[in-house]
C-alpha cells in the first residue's frame, strides 16, 4: 500500500499564526477601539483606581486579542509609573459559574496548593482576598466570555465593592468583562449595574477592506511566496464580510482553502479552492458555535426551534417554541427558564447567525408575530446535538423521519422552480 500522505509541502510556510491562541505583534484595524480602551483604563497608571470595563462584540472581531495587547501596554505603563498592578484572566467558557471562577483564581494565586471541587465558597473567597491583600495595589480580573456565567452575578457584585465593604484593605479590584452578547448588561440586576458603573466599548464586525488588510498580514506569515492567486484574499474578505465580519472565520476560510490546494497537489491557491472551503468552514463554524458558544439553555431553545422547523405541522413562534422547550427540559432533566428569558435566548441565537425571524401579519385578528427559521441546514444542527448524550435524549423517535421529509420537501420545491 502506498503512503496516503502527500509529498513536499509547496503551499504553507508556517501554520502557527492560524492557531486560536496566537496573538499577532500588531493589532490591525482596531486603532479607535485601542484608544477607547486606553482611556477607560487610564485611571490605573494615574493612580486613581481600578475601573470596570465591559467589551462587547460578536465572535472574531478582535476583542480578546485587543485586550491582551492593551493589558501589555497597561502593565508597562503601570510599571513606569511605579503603580502596583496584577492582572488575572479567566475564560468563563470553561468556568461557567462563580464557584468555578473562584476555584480557578484560588489555584492561580496559590500554585503550591490545590483547591478541589467541594471546597466551601467562603473558604475560596477568604483565601483569594488574603492573597490579593498581600499582593496589594490594583487588581484587574479579566472575565473572557463573561456571558457564559448566565444569571450568576455574585462576582460582578462582590469584587468591585470588596474594598469599600472592608473585605480588602491593601488592594482594589476592577473587572474587565468581555462578552459576545450585546444584551448581557441589560439582563443584569439593578444592584449590579449600580455597583459596576462600568465603561463600555463596542467592537463592530470587520468590513471587507479591514478583512483584506488582516488577511494580507497573516498570508505573509503563513503562505509561501507567490502561492496565493491575486483574487483569493479579496474573495475571502468579501465572503466573510457579507456573512459575519468575523476575522477568525476569514482566517479559517483562508487556511482551509490552502489545505484543499495542498491535498489536491496544486501549487497555487485559487478562487475555486476558496469557494469549496467556504462550504466546509460554514458547517464547522455552526458546530463550533453550538458546542462552544451556546449555554445549555440556549442549546435547548435551538433544539426546540429546529424540531418545529422540520415538523410540517409545527410553527416556530415564540409561544410554540417555549411550549416545546419546556417539554425538552423535562426530557433532559434541565431547569426551565421563563418565557422572557427564552425570548432573550432567541435574540442571542439570531445574533450568532443560527436563526432568523420573519414577521407574520395576523390579518383581521390584528397584531403581528414572528416566525423563526434556521439559517443552516437542520441536519447539521441535529447531528451536532447527537454528539451530546444528554441532549440526544431530547429528540423524539420521529426526528429522522421528520428530517428526511423536510429535506425532500425542500428539494422538491427548488426543483419545481427550476423546471418552470
Tab-separated table of C-alpha atoms in Angstrom:
chain	number	residue	atom	x	y	z
A	1	UNK	CA	0.000	0.000	0.000
A	2	UNK	CA	1.303	3.431	-0.941
A	3	UNK	CA	1.563	6.127	1.724
A	4	UNK	CA	-1.626	8.227	1.986
A	5	UNK	CA	0.416	11.316	2.892
A	6	UNK	CA	1.212	13.955	0.327
A	7	UNK	CA	4.733	14.800	-0.756
A	8	UNK	CA	6.555	18.061	-0.191
A	9	UNK	CA	4.528	20.993	1.052
A	10	UNK	CA	4.536	23.753	-1.563
A	11	UNK	CA	1.751	25.863	-0.034
A	12	UNK	CA	2.424	26.798	3.597
A	13	UNK	CA	5.456	28.398	5.203
A	14	UNK	CA	4.100	28.308	8.781
A	15	UNK	CA	0.707	27.485	10.313
A	16	UNK	CA	1.284	28.779	13.833
A	17	UNK	CA	-0.456	32.144	13.169
A	18	UNK	CA	-3.665	30.297	12.256
A	19	UNK	CA	-3.956	28.767	15.729
A	20	UNK	CA	-6.600	30.126	18.100
A	21	UNK	CA	-4.210	31.262	20.837
A	22	UNK	CA	-1.896	33.186	18.510
A	23	UNK	CA	-1.579	36.898	19.292
A	24	UNK	CA	-0.100	38.990	16.475
A	25	UNK	CA	2.628	41.537	17.150
A	26	UNK	CA	0.330	44.196	15.743
A	27	UNK	CA	-3.435	44.541	16.209
A	28	UNK	CA	-4.773	45.663	12.850
A	29	UNK	CA	-7.879	47.756	12.156
A	30	UNK	CA	-8.670	48.356	15.828
A	31	UNK	CA	-6.884	51.649	16.445
A	32	UNK	CA	-10.013	53.503	17.575
A	33	UNK	CA	-11.023	50.738	19.993
A	34	UNK	CA	-7.494	50.597	21.437
A	35	UNK	CA	-7.648	54.326	22.148
A	36	UNK	CA	-11.051	53.915	23.852
A	37	UNK	CA	-9.685	51.014	25.869
A	38	UNK	CA	-6.650	53.006	26.997
A	39	UNK	CA	-8.843	55.931	28.016
A	40	UNK	CA	-11.105	53.607	30.032
A	41	UNK	CA	-8.106	52.174	31.942
A	42	UNK	CA	-6.101	55.395	32.291
A	43	UNK	CA	-7.027	55.709	35.980
A	44	UNK	CA	-4.685	52.822	36.801
A	45	UNK	CA	-1.319	54.294	35.706
A	46	UNK	CA	-2.531	57.654	37.047
A	47	UNK	CA	-3.118	56.032	40.458
A	48	UNK	CA	-6.816	56.946	40.638
A	49	UNK	CA	-8.337	53.476	40.996
A	50	UNK	CA	-9.249	50.250	39.225
A	51	UNK	CA	-12.171	50.857	36.834
A	52	UNK	CA	-14.650	48.342	35.450
A	53	UNK	CA	-14.746	47.988	31.663
A	54	UNK	CA	-17.051	45.888	29.507
A	55	UNK	CA	-16.171	44.905	25.939
A	56	UNK	CA	-18.952	43.855	23.573
A	57	UNK	CA	-18.850	42.409	20.088
A	58	UNK	CA	-19.566	39.341	18.016
A	59	UNK	CA	-17.152	36.438	17.832
A	60	UNK	CA	-13.991	37.071	15.838
A	61	UNK	CA	-13.907	40.866	15.963
A	62	UNK	CA	-10.664	41.122	17.941
A	63	UNK	CA	-11.955	41.609	21.495
A	64	UNK	CA	-9.627	39.128	23.203
A	65	UNK	CA	-6.536	39.886	21.111
A	66	UNK	CA	-7.018	43.622	21.609
A	67	UNK	CA	-7.481	43.104	25.351
A	68	UNK	CA	-4.242	41.122	25.579
A	69	UNK	CA	-2.313	43.829	23.734
A	70	UNK	CA	-3.849	46.697	25.734
A	71	UNK	CA	-3.086	44.896	29.006
A	72	UNK	CA	0.550	44.507	27.901
A	73	UNK	CA	0.768	48.271	27.384
A	74	UNK	CA	-1.082	48.907	30.643
A	75	UNK	CA	1.323	46.752	32.643
A	76	UNK	CA	4.296	48.583	31.124
A	77	UNK	CA	2.740	51.985	31.882
A	78	UNK	CA	1.927	50.981	35.462
A	79	UNK	CA	5.481	49.727	35.944
A	80	UNK	CA	6.916	53.021	34.652
A	81	UNK	CA	4.592	54.937	36.990
A	82	UNK	CA	5.587	52.703	39.929
A	83	UNK	CA	1.959	51.586	40.332
A	84	UNK	CA	1.410	48.042	41.609
A	85	UNK	CA	-0.797	46.158	39.125
A	86	UNK	CA	-1.807	42.491	38.972
A	87	UNK	CA	-3.903	41.031	36.144
A	88	UNK	CA	-5.795	37.733	36.342
A	89	UNK	CA	-7.528	36.246	33.291
A	90	UNK	CA	-10.345	33.707	33.437
A	91	UNK	CA	-12.013	32.038	30.446
A	92	UNK	CA	-15.646	31.710	31.506
A	93	UNK	CA	-16.377	29.428	28.576
A	94	UNK	CA	-14.707	26.713	30.651
A	95	UNK	CA	-15.753	28.039	34.057
A	96	UNK	CA	-19.447	28.847	33.865
A	97	UNK	CA	-20.235	29.725	37.487
A	98	UNK	CA	-18.938	31.976	40.249
A	99	UNK	CA	-17.757	28.900	42.146
A	100	UNK	CA	-15.678	27.581	39.232
A	101	UNK	CA	-14.125	31.011	38.670
A	102	UNK	CA	-13.258	31.316	42.370
A	103	UNK	CA	-11.733	27.834	42.387
A	104	UNK	CA	-9.600	28.745	39.353
A	105	UNK	CA	-8.461	32.066	40.861
A	106	UNK	CA	-7.579	30.441	44.181
A	107	UNK	CA	-5.434	27.852	42.406
A	108	UNK	CA	-3.740	30.592	40.366
A	109	UNK	CA	-2.973	32.634	43.476
A	110	UNK	CA	-1.810	29.612	45.487
A	111	UNK	CA	0.001	27.417	42.944
A	112	UNK	CA	1.508	25.287	45.695
A	113	UNK	CA	-1.950	24.272	46.908
A	114	UNK	CA	-4.832	22.549	45.164
A	115	UNK	CA	-8.378	23.685	45.904
A	116	UNK	CA	-10.565	20.754	44.927
A	117	UNK	CA	-14.193	20.730	43.880
A	118	UNK	CA	-16.186	20.857	47.088
A	119	UNK	CA	-14.079	23.443	48.889
A	120	UNK	CA	-16.535	25.774	50.634
A	121	UNK	CA	-17.132	29.029	48.691
A	122	UNK	CA	-16.463	31.121	51.807
A	123	UNK	CA	-13.032	29.491	52.092
A	124	UNK	CA	-12.257	30.365	48.465
A	125	UNK	CA	-13.349	33.983	48.929
A	126	UNK	CA	-11.299	34.353	52.123
A	127	UNK	CA	-8.153	32.873	50.597
A	128	UNK	CA	-8.474	34.989	47.437
A	129	UNK	CA	-8.931	38.183	49.450
A	130	UNK	CA	-5.962	37.271	51.676
A	131	UNK	CA	-3.763	36.746	48.612
A	132	UNK	CA	-4.877	39.979	46.933
A	133	UNK	CA	-4.300	41.989	50.098
A	134	UNK	CA	-0.825	40.528	50.381
A	135	UNK	CA	-0.088	41.447	46.756
A	136	UNK	CA	-1.647	44.891	47.195
A	137	UNK	CA	-2.232	47.653	44.662
A	138	UNK	CA	-4.648	47.413	41.759
A	139	UNK	CA	-6.001	44.073	40.515
A	140	UNK	CA	-7.729	43.633	37.175
A	141	UNK	CA	-9.765	40.449	36.783
A	142	UNK	CA	-10.431	39.780	33.092
A	143	UNK	CA	-13.516	37.615	32.558
A	144	UNK	CA	-13.479	36.468	28.931
A	145	UNK	CA	-16.877	35.325	27.609
A	146	UNK	CA	-18.456	36.615	30.798
A	147	UNK	CA	-21.948	35.968	29.403
A	148	UNK	CA	-21.329	32.242	30.000
A	149	UNK	CA	-21.889	32.988	33.704
A	150	UNK	CA	-25.557	33.479	32.808
A	151	UNK	CA	-27.594	34.904	35.683
A	152	UNK	CA	-24.832	34.226	38.221
A	153	UNK	CA	-23.913	37.784	39.279
A	154	UNK	CA	-22.025	37.215	42.515
A	155	UNK	CA	-18.583	38.011	41.073
A	156	UNK	CA	-19.776	41.232	39.473
A	157	UNK	CA	-21.376	42.371	42.695
A	158	UNK	CA	-18.691	41.395	45.216
A	159	UNK	CA	-15.334	42.084	43.541
A	160	UNK	CA	-15.823	45.793	42.664
A	161	UNK	CA	-17.085	46.639	46.183
A	162	UNK	CA	-14.645	44.416	48.123
A	163	UNK	CA	-12.500	47.311	49.351
A	164	UNK	CA	-15.453	49.559	50.154
A	165	UNK	CA	-17.053	46.948	52.413
A	166	UNK	CA	-13.804	46.023	54.165
A	167	UNK	CA	-13.034	42.681	52.538
A	168	UNK	CA	-9.825	44.180	51.113
A	169	UNK	CA	-7.546	46.692	52.779
A	170	UNK	CA	-4.465	46.975	50.555
A	171	UNK	CA	-5.914	46.063	47.157
A	172	UNK	CA	-8.641	47.317	44.837
A	173	UNK	CA	-10.294	45.109	42.199
A	174	UNK	CA	-11.590	46.148	38.790
A	175	UNK	CA	-13.421	43.926	36.313
A	176	UNK	CA	-12.835	43.715	32.567
A	177	UNK	CA	-15.723	41.742	31.094
A	178	UNK	CA	-15.612	40.500	27.504
A	179	UNK	CA	-18.932	39.392	26.042
A	180	UNK	CA	-20.369	38.192	22.728
A	181	UNK	CA	-23.838	39.133	23.943
A	182	UNK	CA	-24.754	42.791	23.447
A	183	UNK	CA	-27.719	42.343	25.795
A	184	UNK	CA	-25.655	40.962	28.659
A	185	UNK	CA	-25.663	44.228	30.595
A	186	UNK	CA	-29.413	44.697	30.132
A	187	UNK	CA	-30.029	41.379	31.880
A	188	UNK	CA	-28.026	42.322	34.978
A	189	UNK	CA	-29.881	43.260	38.142
A	190	UNK	CA	-30.051	46.917	39.115
A	191	UNK	CA	-27.832	46.400	42.173
A	192	UNK	CA	-25.023	45.016	39.961
A	193	UNK	CA	-25.395	47.808	37.399
A	194	UNK	CA	-25.123	50.353	40.211
A	195	UNK	CA	-22.047	48.637	41.675
A	196	UNK	CA	-20.168	48.308	38.395
A	197	UNK	CA	-20.568	51.830	36.975
A	198	UNK	CA	-18.587	50.402	34.081
A	199	UNK	CA	-17.353	51.901	30.847
A	200	UNK	CA	-18.460	50.154	27.650
A	201	UNK	CA	-16.608	49.625	24.382
A	202	UNK	CA	-18.286	48.008	21.397
A	203	UNK	CA	-16.384	46.210	18.643
A	204	UNK	CA	-18.183	46.258	15.302
A	205	UNK	CA	-17.761	43.492	12.692
A	206	UNK	CA	-14.893	43.983	10.249
A	207	UNK	CA	-15.778	45.241	6.784
A	208	UNK	CA	-14.266	43.839	3.572
A	209	UNK	CA	-11.395	46.339	3.413
A	210	UNK	CA	-10.419	45.694	7.035
A	211	UNK	CA	-10.517	41.944	6.460
A	212	UNK	CA	-8.319	42.299	3.363
A	213	UNK	CA	-5.741	44.097	5.497
A	214	UNK	CA	-5.850	41.401	8.202
A	215	UNK	CA	-5.746	38.520	5.712
A	216	UNK	CA	-2.811	40.050	3.844
A	217	UNK	CA	-0.886	40.362	7.111
A	218	UNK	CA	-1.485	36.705	8.001
A	219	UNK	CA	-0.897	35.484	4.445
A	220	UNK	CA	2.613	36.967	4.510
A	221	UNK	CA	3.293	34.983	7.706
A	222	UNK	CA	1.802	31.664	6.634
A	223	UNK	CA	1.963	31.091	2.855
A	224	UNK	CA	4.955	30.643	0.605
A	225	UNK	CA	5.722	33.443	-1.827
A	226	UNK	CA	3.525	33.534	-4.927
A	227	UNK	CA	1.197	30.733	-3.784
A	228	UNK	CA	-1.992	32.817	-3.476
A	229	UNK	CA	-3.636	33.953	-6.701
A	230	UNK	CA	-4.500	37.647	-6.641
A	231	UNK	CA	-8.250	37.068	-6.226
A	232	UNK	CA	-8.024	34.775	-3.157
A	233	UNK	CA	-7.741	37.420	-0.428
A	234	UNK	CA	-10.352	39.817	-1.921
A	235	UNK	CA	-12.809	36.934	-2.353
A	236	UNK	CA	-12.189	35.564	1.151
A	237	UNK	CA	-12.651	39.042	2.632
A	238	UNK	CA	-15.811	39.732	0.636
A	239	UNK	CA	-17.463	36.410	1.512
A	240	UNK	CA	-16.711	36.841	5.214
A	241	UNK	CA	-17.783	40.495	5.348
A	242	UNK	CA	-21.120	39.622	3.740
A	243	UNK	CA	-21.618	36.808	6.231
A	244	UNK	CA	-20.344	37.863	9.663
A	245	UNK	CA	-17.363	40.225	9.602
A	246	UNK	CA	-15.571	37.607	11.734
A	247	UNK	CA	-11.778	37.678	11.265
A	248	UNK	CA	-11.403	34.217	12.805
A	249	UNK	CA	-13.818	32.830	10.213
A	250	UNK	CA	-11.930	34.617	7.435
A	251	UNK	CA	-8.647	33.080	8.596
A	252	UNK	CA	-10.254	29.636	8.861
A	253	UNK	CA	-11.528	30.042	5.314
A	254	UNK	CA	-8.101	31.068	4.037
A	255	UNK	CA	-6.354	28.196	5.832
A	256	UNK	CA	-8.922	25.645	4.618
A	257	UNK	CA	-8.521	26.863	1.027
A	258	UNK	CA	-4.774	26.306	1.405
A	259	UNK	CA	-5.355	22.836	2.873
A	260	UNK	CA	-7.578	21.890	-0.069
A	261	UNK	CA	-4.975	23.081	-2.594
A	262	UNK	CA	-2.249	21.156	-0.754
A	263	UNK	CA	-4.363	17.994	-0.590
A	264	UNK	CA	-5.115	18.178	-4.307
A	265	UNK	CA	-1.450	18.616	-5.131
A	266	UNK	CA	-1.898	22.127	-6.534
A	267	UNK	CA	0.975	24.559	-6.272
A	268	UNK	CA	-1.301	27.610	-6.073
A	269	UNK	CA	-4.365	28.512	-4.039
A	270	UNK	CA	-7.144	29.637	-6.368
A	271	UNK	CA	-10.637	31.126	-6.188
A	272	UNK	CA	-12.192	27.671	-6.618
A	273	UNK	CA	-10.377	26.446	-3.508
A	274	UNK	CA	-11.917	29.325	-1.512
A	275	UNK	CA	-15.425	28.508	-2.685
A	276	UNK	CA	-15.043	24.829	-1.771
A	277	UNK	CA	-13.553	25.822	1.579
A	278	UNK	CA	-16.469	28.094	2.357
A	279	UNK	CA	-18.908	25.191	2.447
A	280	UNK	CA	-16.632	23.223	4.803
A	281	UNK	CA	-15.988	26.191	7.092
A	282	UNK	CA	-19.678	27.102	7.321
A	283	UNK	CA	-20.529	23.631	8.597
A	284	UNK	CA	-17.610	23.585	11.034
A	285	UNK	CA	-18.430	27.094	12.288
A	286	UNK	CA	-22.034	26.152	13.014
A	287	UNK	CA	-20.891	23.137	15.016
A	288	UNK	CA	-18.369	25.251	16.911
A	289	UNK	CA	-20.950	27.887	17.847
A	290	UNK	CA	-23.396	25.266	19.098
A	291	UNK	CA	-20.877	23.305	21.160
A	292	UNK	CA	-18.554	26.085	22.325
A	293	UNK	CA	-20.553	29.314	22.358
A	294	UNK	CA	-24.045	28.364	23.483
A	295	UNK	CA	-25.085	27.700	27.050
A	296	UNK	CA	-27.075	24.516	27.696
A	297	UNK	CA	-30.270	26.588	27.888
A	298	UNK	CA	-29.559	28.227	24.514
A	299	UNK	CA	-28.960	24.769	23.054
A	300	UNK	CA	-32.378	23.589	24.272
A	301	UNK	CA	-34.057	26.663	22.768
A	302	UNK	CA	-32.300	25.991	19.457
A	303	UNK	CA	-33.315	22.314	19.605
A	304	UNK	CA	-36.963	23.247	20.163
A	305	UNK	CA	-36.866	25.680	17.237
A	306	UNK	CA	-35.194	23.114	14.972
A	307	UNK	CA	-37.814	20.454	15.731
A	308	UNK	CA	-40.631	22.893	14.974
A	309	UNK	CA	-38.986	23.967	11.700
A	310	UNK	CA	-38.734	20.390	10.377
A	311	UNK	CA	-42.219	19.422	11.614
A	312	UNK	CA	-44.759	20.073	8.803
A	313	UNK	CA	-47.437	20.613	11.459
A	314	UNK	CA	-45.249	22.864	13.590
A	315	UNK	CA	-44.870	26.620	13.624
A	316	UNK	CA	-41.759	28.171	15.169
A	317	UNK	CA	-43.413	31.050	17.018
A	318	UNK	CA	-42.285	32.122	20.477
A	319	UNK	CA	-45.279	30.519	22.204
A	320	UNK	CA	-44.849	27.153	20.484
A	321	UNK	CA	-41.059	27.256	20.866
A	322	UNK	CA	-41.465	27.910	24.577
A	323	UNK	CA	-44.002	25.107	24.982
A	324	UNK	CA	-41.714	22.576	23.285
A	325	UNK	CA	-38.673	23.957	25.126
A	326	UNK	CA	-40.361	23.146	28.465
A	327	UNK	CA	-41.024	19.580	27.293
A	328	UNK	CA	-37.371	19.206	26.276
A	329	UNK	CA	-36.241	20.472	29.679
A	330	UNK	CA	-38.328	17.737	31.301
A	331	UNK	CA	-36.870	15.083	28.992
A	332	UNK	CA	-33.237	16.001	29.711
A	333	UNK	CA	-33.818	16.959	33.366
A	334	UNK	CA	-32.879	20.645	32.961
A	335	UNK	CA	-34.197	23.718	34.787
A	336	UNK	CA	-36.913	25.643	32.959
A	337	UNK	CA	-36.473	29.350	32.307
A	338	UNK	CA	-39.216	31.950	31.958
A	339	UNK	CA	-40.657	32.782	28.552
A	340	UNK	CA	-38.987	36.190	28.765
A	341	UNK	CA	-35.534	34.572	29.136
A	342	UNK	CA	-36.274	32.231	26.236
A	343	UNK	CA	-37.081	35.296	24.118
A	344	UNK	CA	-33.678	36.708	25.076
A	345	UNK	CA	-32.021	33.444	24.040
A	346	UNK	CA	-33.814	33.539	20.681
A	347	UNK	CA	-32.367	37.017	20.148
A	348	UNK	CA	-28.915	35.680	21.033
A	349	UNK	CA	-29.286	32.751	18.615
A	350	UNK	CA	-30.241	35.249	15.944
A	351	UNK	CA	-27.159	37.317	16.787
A	352	UNK	CA	-24.991	34.211	16.380
A	353	UNK	CA	-26.424	33.730	12.897
A	354	UNK	CA	-28.192	30.454	13.716
A	355	UNK	CA	-31.762	31.763	13.462
A	356	UNK	CA	-33.601	34.423	11.552
A	357	UNK	CA	-37.132	35.650	12.069
A	358	UNK	CA	-39.792	36.863	9.671
A	359	UNK	CA	-42.766	38.998	10.569
A	360	UNK	CA	-46.156	37.312	10.285
A	361	UNK	CA	-49.252	39.514	9.979
A	362	UNK	CA	-52.303	38.021	11.674
A	363	UNK	CA	-54.693	39.914	9.384
A	364	UNK	CA	-58.120	40.830	10.684
A	365	UNK	CA	-57.390	39.207	14.016
A	366	UNK	CA	-54.911	42.027	14.463
A	367	UNK	CA	-51.391	42.092	15.730
A	368	UNK	CA	-48.193	40.564	14.437
A	369	UNK	CA	-45.978	37.689	15.424
A	370	UNK	CA	-42.604	36.353	14.358
A	371	UNK	CA	-41.865	33.005	12.768
A	372	UNK	CA	-38.329	31.716	13.277
A	373	UNK	CA	-36.367	29.746	10.686
A	374	UNK	CA	-32.920	28.151	10.602
A	375	UNK	CA	-30.047	29.783	8.764
A	376	UNK	CA	-28.168	26.490	8.397
A	377	UNK	CA	-29.271	23.024	7.330
A	378	UNK	CA	-31.289	21.316	10.095
A	379	UNK	CA	-29.203	18.155	9.645
A	380	UNK	CA	-26.037	19.959	10.788
A	381	UNK	CA	-27.791	21.057	13.983
A	382	UNK	CA	-29.358	17.652	14.657
A	383	UNK	CA	-26.066	15.813	14.091
A	384	UNK	CA	-24.251	18.247	16.394
A	385	UNK	CA	-26.752	17.737	19.218
A	386	UNK	CA	-26.490	13.982	18.797
A	387	UNK	CA	-22.847	14.178	19.825
A	388	UNK	CA	-24.061	15.111	23.321
A	389	UNK	CA	-25.614	12.069	25.033
A	390	UNK	CA	-27.712	14.214	27.346
A	391	UNK	CA	-29.149	16.389	24.583
A	392	UNK	CA	-29.759	13.406	22.328
A	393	UNK	CA	-32.309	12.206	24.874
A	394	UNK	CA	-34.428	15.212	23.983
A	395	UNK	CA	-35.061	14.095	20.402
A	396	UNK	CA	-38.333	12.317	19.652
A	397	UNK	CA	-38.091	8.951	17.886
A	398	UNK	CA	-39.553	10.548	14.744
A	399	UNK	CA	-36.707	13.066	14.278
A	400	UNK	CA	-35.041	11.153	11.423
A	401	UNK	CA	-38.317	10.771	9.583
A	402	UNK	CA	-39.145	14.458	10.058
A	403	UNK	CA	-35.676	15.478	8.923
A	404	UNK	CA	-35.838	13.311	5.791
A	405	UNK	CA	-39.312	14.599	4.886
A	406	UNK	CA	-38.206	18.194	5.408
A	407	UNK	CA	-35.188	17.753	3.136
A	408	UNK	CA	-37.295	16.022	0.468
A	409	UNK	CA	-39.926	18.765	0.529
A	410	UNK	CA	-37.287	21.479	0.302
A	411	UNK	CA	-35.571	19.724	-2.580
A	412	UNK	CA	-38.857	19.194	-4.424
A	413	UNK	CA	-39.772	22.842	-4.073
A	414	UNK	CA	-36.481	24.027	-5.523
A	415	UNK	CA	-36.593	21.520	-8.377
A	416	UNK	CA	-40.115	22.595	-9.250
A	417	UNK	CA	-38.951	26.200	-9.515
A	418	UNK	CA	-36.087	25.233	-11.812
A	419	UNK	CA	-38.443	23.293	-14.083
A	420	UNK	CA	-40.762	26.252	-14.702
